[in-house]
Amino acid sequence: MLSKRAPHLYVAKTVEEAVTALHDYGHDGEPIAGATWIMRAPVRRAPLKKAYVSLAAIGEMNAIDVTEREISIGASVTHQALAAMLGSVPSLKVLTDAAAKSANPAVRGVATIGGNLCSAGFPAADLVPALMSLAAEVELATVNGSSRTSVEAFLQARASLEPGAIVRRISIPRRAHYSAHARLPLRKAGDYPVAIVSAALEVAPDGRVSHATVAVGSVEERSRQWPELENALVGGPLDADRAKLIGAQHLRVFKGRDGVEAPGWYRTQVLPALLHRAVADIQAQLEKQQGR
Ligand SMILES: Cc1cc2nc3c(=O)[nH]c(=O)nc-3n(C[C@H](O)[C@H](O)[C@H](O)COP(=O)(O)OP(=O)(O)OC[C@H]3O[C@@H](n4cnc5c(N)ncnc54)[C@H](O)[C@@H]3O)c2cc1C
């Protein structure tokens, strides 16, 4: 019997226990990880659920596995742990910087990568565009088994997922690219960013960009890739000024969202500068690696 007042908390020990409990609670239940988004439900005037299923004690969801082909991150890994445990992997700089710069130290210590992906109606999530730029895949677990999908497809399906679906892991293919995360908070640390650019670029031996994946967050309701820019970057030299110029030529594809922190036009107008910052970071990484 569920209480009418305080929500019921069920602490799952395995993924199977979690999905079964959530399936049984139906629309009365929800997973809970670090609770940094859920605790603000009253501020958003969102109703609390009658029951929460904690994912924090599920061992596999707190683990990071590194193989030659991919890096697999349990959905309950915190922002702080991500930054600390993967900070030495150069190709993941976009993700570890996103984790290390989001929110504030107290929030980063409990907020999880799974919670970041699953916070519906939160356009400013830092890890989402970072994961998109890395071509990450999301592993969903349900009572019927597991499946993998792209971050973009996951975001599209997120609102209509059946009760009982949880994000189990996030897998990132290992690639020979350089990556960077540029975000613009308006005041100080702890603010949500008004715009985010996450970029992963492969660079050929002649210094030209051979592959580009660039994702934008916080500008529209949902993070998304910027294919027009990606196509224009490929084939040209790795150069922050050039990237900024190209970015300014392809701004019309965005319809910035108006919000309390910034109007929509402002969110789009700052993108070329953020892109410049991200590409300059990548240039610096390349130069450092080449010992220049
Ligand atoms: C002061 C403050 C500042 C912040 N600043 C930033 C910032 O700069 N950048 C940023 O990105 N975020 C920021 N956040 C938002 C928040 O901390 C993050 O989005 C965080 O990653 C959410 O993770 P969590 O584990 O706390 O999620 P929770 O609050 O536990 O859950 C969030 C949602 O995800 C669902 N969920 C959680 N885990 C799973 C899973 N494995 N499978 C399915 N559903 C799941 C829950 O049911 C809930 O709907 C801030 C929050 C605060 C309080």
Coordinates of C-alpha atoms and ligand atoms in Angstrom, one line a residue:
M1 CA 0.0 0.0 0.0
L2 CA 1.5 3.4 -1.0
S3 CA 1.5 6.3 1.5
K4 CA -0.5 9.4 0.4
R5 CA 2.1 11.7 1.9
A6 CA 5.8 10.8 1.8
P7 CA 6.9 8.9 -1.3
H8 CA 7.9 5.3 -0.9
L9 CA 11.6 4.5 -1.5
Y10 CA 12.6 1.1 -2.8
V11 CA 16.3 0.5 -3.0
A12 CA 17.1 -2.0 -5.8
K13 CA 20.2 -4.2 -5.6
T14 CA 20.1 -5.3 -9.3
V15 CA 19.0 -3.9 -12.6
E16 CA 16.4 -6.7 -12.8
E17 CA 14.9 -5.7 -9.4
A18 CA 14.8 -2.1 -10.4
V19 CA 13.0 -2.7 -13.7
T20 CA 10.5 -5.1 -12.2
A21 CA 9.7 -2.7 -9.3
L22 CA 9.3 0.2 -11.8
H23 CA 7.1 -1.9 -14.1
D24 CA 4.9 -2.8 -11.1
Y25 CA 4.6 0.8 -9.9
G26 CA 3.6 1.9 -13.4
H27 CA 3.0 5.6 -13.7
D28 CA 3.1 6.0 -9.9
G29 CA 6.8 5.3 -9.8
E30 CA 10.1 6.7 -11.1
P31 CA 13.8 5.9 -10.8
I32 CA 15.9 8.1 -8.6
A33 CA 19.7 8.5 -8.8
G34 CA 21.4 11.6 -7.3
A35 CA 18.0 13.3 -6.9
T36 CA 19.5 16.7 -7.8
W37 CA 16.8 17.2 -10.5
I38 CA 14.0 15.4 -8.7
M39 CA 14.5 17.5 -5.5
R40 CA 13.6 20.6 -7.5
A41 CA 10.3 19.2 -8.7
P42 CA 8.3 21.5 -6.4
V43 CA 10.2 24.5 -7.9
R44 CA 9.1 23.4 -11.3
R45 CA 5.6 22.8 -10.0
A46 CA 6.0 19.2 -11.1
P47 CA 4.2 16.6 -8.9
L48 CA 6.3 14.1 -7.0
K49 CA 5.7 10.4 -7.6
K50 CA 4.2 8.1 -5.0
A51 CA 7.2 5.8 -5.2
Y52 CA 10.9 6.1 -6.1
V53 CA 13.2 3.2 -7.0
S54 CA 16.8 4.0 -6.0
L55 CA 19.5 2.9 -8.5
A56 CA 22.4 4.0 -6.3
A57 CA 23.1 0.5 -4.8
I58 CA 23.3 -1.4 -8.1
G59 CA 27.0 -2.3 -8.5
E60 CA 27.2 -2.6 -12.3
M61 CA 25.6 0.9 -12.7
N62 CA 28.5 2.5 -10.7
A63 CA 31.2 0.9 -12.8
I64 CA 33.3 2.2 -15.7
D65 CA 34.8 -0.4 -18.1
V66 CA 37.5 0.5 -20.6
T67 CA 38.2 -1.8 -23.6
E68 CA 40.2 -1.3 -26.8
R69 CA 36.9 -0.7 -28.7
E70 CA 34.8 1.3 -26.3
I71 CA 34.3 2.9 -22.9
S72 CA 31.3 1.8 -21.1
I73 CA 29.9 4.0 -18.2
G74 CA 27.3 2.8 -15.7
A75 CA 24.4 5.2 -15.6
S76 CA 24.8 5.9 -11.8
V77 CA 28.4 7.2 -12.2
T78 CA 28.5 10.7 -10.8
H79 CA 29.8 13.8 -12.6
Q80 CA 32.6 14.0 -10.1
A81 CA 33.6 10.3 -10.6
L82 CA 33.5 10.8 -14.4
A83 CA 35.9 13.7 -14.3
A84 CA 38.2 11.9 -11.9
M85 CA 38.3 8.5 -13.5
L86 CA 38.3 9.4 -17.1
G87 CA 40.2 12.7 -16.9
S88 CA 43.3 11.1 -18.3
V89 CA 41.7 9.8 -21.5
P90 CA 42.5 12.6 -24.0
S91 CA 39.7 11.8 -26.5
L92 CA 37.1 12.1 -23.8
K93 CA 38.0 15.7 -22.8
V94 CA 34.6 17.0 -24.0
L95 CA 32.9 14.7 -21.5
T96 CA 35.2 15.1 -18.5
D97 CA 35.2 18.9 -18.9
A98 CA 31.4 18.9 -19.2
A99 CA 31.2 16.8 -16.0
A100 CA 33.8 18.9 -14.1
K101 CA 32.3 22.3 -15.1
S102 CA 28.6 21.6 -14.5
A103 CA 26.8 22.7 -11.4
N104 CA 28.9 23.0 -8.3
P105 CA 31.1 20.6 -6.3
A106 CA 28.2 19.4 -4.0
V107 CA 25.9 18.7 -6.9
R108 CA 28.7 17.0 -9.0
G109 CA 29.4 14.7 -6.1
V110 CA 25.9 13.0 -6.4
A111 CA 24.5 14.0 -9.8
T112 CA 24.7 11.1 -12.3
I113 CA 25.3 10.7 -16.0
G114 CA 22.0 8.7 -16.3
G115 CA 20.1 11.4 -14.4
N116 CA 21.6 14.0 -16.8
L117 CA 20.3 12.1 -19.8
C118 CA 16.9 11.4 -18.3
S119 CA 16.0 14.8 -16.9
A120 CA 13.1 15.4 -19.3
G121 CA 12.4 19.1 -20.0
F122 CA 16.0 20.1 -19.1
P123 CA 17.5 21.7 -22.2
A124 CA 20.8 22.8 -20.4
A125 CA 22.1 19.4 -19.6
D126 CA 25.9 19.5 -20.1
L127 CA 26.6 15.8 -20.6
V128 CA 24.0 15.4 -23.3
P129 CA 25.7 17.4 -26.2
A130 CA 29.1 16.0 -25.0
L131 CA 27.8 12.4 -25.4
M132 CA 26.3 13.3 -28.8
S133 CA 29.6 14.6 -30.0
L134 CA 31.3 11.3 -29.0
A135 CA 28.6 9.2 -30.9
A136 CA 27.7 7.5 -27.6
E137 CA 25.0 4.9 -27.3
V138 CA 22.5 4.5 -24.5
E139 CA 21.7 1.0 -23.2
L140 CA 18.1 0.7 -22.0
A141 CA 17.0 -2.1 -19.7
T142 CA 13.3 -3.1 -19.4
V143 CA 11.5 -6.2 -18.2
N144 CA 11.8 -7.5 -21.7
G145 CA 15.6 -7.2 -21.9
S146 CA 18.2 -4.6 -23.0
S147 CA 18.6 -2.5 -26.2
R148 CA 21.0 0.1 -27.5
T149 CA 20.2 3.4 -29.2
S150 CA 21.9 6.6 -30.2
V151 CA 21.6 9.6 -27.8
E152 CA 19.5 11.5 -30.3
A153 CA 17.0 8.6 -30.7
F154 CA 16.9 8.2 -26.9
L155 CA 16.0 11.9 -26.4
Q156 CA 13.2 11.6 -29.0
A157 CA 11.8 8.5 -27.3
R158 CA 12.4 9.7 -23.7
A159 CA 9.0 11.2 -23.0
S160 CA 7.2 8.1 -24.2
L161 CA 9.2 5.4 -22.5
E162 CA 7.1 2.7 -20.8
P163 CA 7.4 2.6 -17.0
G164 CA 10.1 0.2 -16.1
A165 CA 12.7 1.4 -18.7
I166 CA 16.0 2.5 -17.1
V167 CA 19.3 3.7 -18.6
R168 CA 21.7 1.0 -17.6
R169 CA 25.0 2.1 -19.3
I170 CA 26.3 4.6 -21.8
S171 CA 28.9 3.3 -24.4
I172 CA 31.4 5.5 -26.2
P173 CA 33.3 4.1 -29.2
R174 CA 37.1 4.8 -29.0
R175 CA 38.2 7.1 -31.8
A176 CA 41.3 9.0 -32.7
H177 CA 39.8 12.5 -32.3
Y178 CA 40.3 15.5 -30.1
S179 CA 37.4 17.0 -28.3
A180 CA 36.3 20.0 -26.3
H181 CA 33.3 21.4 -24.4
A182 CA 32.5 25.2 -24.3
R183 CA 29.7 26.5 -22.2
L184 CA 28.4 29.9 -21.3
P185 CA 26.9 30.4 -17.8
L186 CA 25.8 34.0 -17.3
R187 CA 26.9 34.7 -13.8
K188 CA 29.1 32.3 -12.0
A189 CA 29.7 28.6 -11.3
G190 CA 26.4 26.8 -10.4
D191 CA 24.3 28.5 -13.1
Y192 CA 22.8 26.5 -15.9
P193 CA 24.6 27.3 -19.2
V194 CA 22.7 29.5 -21.7
A195 CA 24.4 27.8 -24.6
I196 CA 26.8 24.8 -25.0
V197 CA 29.0 23.7 -27.9
S198 CA 30.5 20.2 -27.7
A199 CA 32.9 19.2 -30.5
A200 CA 34.9 16.1 -31.5
L201 CA 37.2 16.5 -34.5
E202 CA 39.5 14.1 -36.3
V203 CA 42.5 15.8 -37.9
A204 CA 44.5 14.3 -40.8
P205 CA 48.3 14.4 -40.9
D206 CA 48.2 17.4 -43.2
G207 CA 46.3 19.4 -40.5
R208 CA 42.9 19.3 -42.2
V209 CA 39.7 18.3 -40.3
S210 CA 38.8 14.8 -41.6
H211 CA 35.7 14.2 -39.5
A212 CA 33.6 16.5 -37.3
T213 CA 30.8 15.9 -34.8
V214 CA 29.5 19.0 -33.2
A215 CA 26.5 19.2 -30.9
V216 CA 24.7 22.2 -29.4
G217 CA 22.9 22.3 -26.0
S218 CA 20.7 24.7 -24.2
V219 CA 19.8 26.7 -27.3
E220 CA 16.7 24.8 -28.3
E221 CA 14.5 22.6 -26.1
R222 CA 16.6 19.6 -26.9
S223 CA 20.4 19.2 -27.6
R224 CA 21.2 18.3 -31.2
Q225 CA 24.0 17.9 -33.7
W226 CA 24.9 20.7 -36.1
P227 CA 25.3 18.9 -39.5
E228 CA 25.5 22.0 -41.6
L229 CA 28.5 23.1 -39.6
E230 CA 30.1 19.7 -39.5
N231 CA 30.0 19.4 -43.3
A232 CA 31.5 22.8 -43.8
L233 CA 34.4 22.1 -41.3
V234 CA 35.5 18.9 -43.0
G235 CA 38.3 19.3 -45.5
G236 CA 39.5 22.7 -44.2
P237 CA 42.3 23.5 -41.8
L238 CA 41.8 23.2 -38.1
D239 CA 41.5 26.8 -37.3
A240 CA 39.4 28.5 -34.5
D241 CA 38.9 31.7 -36.5
R242 CA 37.7 29.8 -39.6
A243 CA 35.3 27.7 -37.4
K244 CA 33.8 30.9 -35.9
L245 CA 33.2 32.3 -39.3
I246 CA 31.6 29.2 -40.6
G247 CA 29.5 29.0 -37.4
A248 CA 28.2 32.5 -38.0
Q249 CA 27.1 31.5 -41.5
H250 CA 25.0 28.6 -40.3
L251 CA 23.2 30.1 -37.3
R252 CA 19.8 30.3 -39.0
V253 CA 19.2 26.5 -38.5
F254 CA 18.6 27.2 -34.8
K255 CA 15.5 28.6 -33.2
G256 CA 16.7 29.8 -29.8
R257 CA 14.3 29.2 -26.9
D258 CA 13.4 32.2 -24.8
G259 CA 14.0 31.6 -21.1
V260 CA 14.4 33.5 -17.8
E261 CA 18.2 33.5 -18.1
A262 CA 18.4 34.6 -21.8
P263 CA 16.3 35.3 -24.9
G264 CA 16.5 32.9 -27.8
W265 CA 18.3 35.2 -30.1
Y266 CA 21.1 35.6 -27.6
R267 CA 21.6 31.9 -27.2
T268 CA 22.2 31.5 -31.0
Q269 CA 24.4 34.6 -31.3
V270 CA 26.9 33.3 -28.8
L271 CA 27.4 30.0 -30.7
P272 CA 30.3 31.2 -33.0
A273 CA 32.2 32.4 -30.0
L274 CA 31.7 29.2 -28.1
L275 CA 32.7 27.3 -31.2
H276 CA 35.9 29.4 -31.4
R277 CA 36.7 28.5 -27.8
A278 CA 36.1 24.7 -28.4
V279 CA 38.3 24.6 -31.6
A280 CA 41.0 26.7 -30.0
D281 CA 41.1 24.2 -27.1
I282 CA 41.4 21.4 -29.7
Q283 CA 44.2 23.2 -31.5
A284 CA 46.0 23.6 -28.2
Q285 CA 45.7 19.9 -27.4
L286 CA 47.1 19.0 -30.9
E287 CA 50.0 21.4 -30.5
K288 CA 50.8 20.0 -27.0
Q289 CA 50.7 16.4 -28.4
Q290 CA 53.0 17.4 -31.2
G291 CA 55.3 19.0 -28.7
R292 CA 55.0 22.5 -30.2
Ligands
LIG1 C1 22.3 23.9 -8.2 C2 22.2 23.0 -9.4 C3 23.0 23.3 -10.5 C4 22.9 22.5 -11.6 N1 23.7 22.8 -12.7 C5 23.8 22.0 -13.7 C6 24.7 22.3 -14.8 O1 25.4 23.3 -14.8 N2 24.7 21.4 -15.8 C7 23.9 20.3 -15.9 O2 24.0 19.5 -16.8 N3 23.1 20.0 -14.9 C8 23.0 20.9 -13.8 N4 22.1 20.6 -12.8 C9 21.0 19.5 -13.0 C10 21.3 18.2 -12.5 O3 22.2 18.2 -11.4 C11 21.8 17.2 -13.5 O4 20.9 17.1 -14.6 C12 22.1 15.8 -13.0 O5 23.0 15.1 -13.8 C13 20.9 14.9 -12.7 O6 21.3 13.7 -12.1 P1 20.7 13.0 -10.9 O7 21.4 11.7 -10.7 O8 20.7 13.9 -9.7 O9 19.2 12.8 -11.4 P2 17.9 12.6 -10.5 O10 17.4 13.9 -10.0 O11 18.0 11.4 -9.6 O12 16.9 12.1 -11.7 C14 16.6 13.0 -12.8 C15 15.6 12.3 -13.7 O13 16.2 11.2 -14.4 C16 15.6 10.0 -14.1 N5 16.7 9.0 -14.0 C17 17.8 9.1 -13.2 N6 18.6 8.0 -13.5 C18 18.0 7.3 -14.4 C19 18.3 6.1 -15.1 N7 19.5 5.4 -14.9 N8 17.4 5.6 -15.9 C20 16.2 6.2 -16.2 N9 15.8 7.3 -15.6 C21 16.7 7.9 -14.7 C22 14.8 10.2 -12.8 O14 13.6 9.4 -12.8 C23 14.4 11.7 -13.0 O15 13.3 11.8 -13.9 C24 22.1 21.4 -11.7 C25 21.3 21.0 -10.5 C26 21.4 21.8 -9.4 C27 20.6 21.5 -8.2

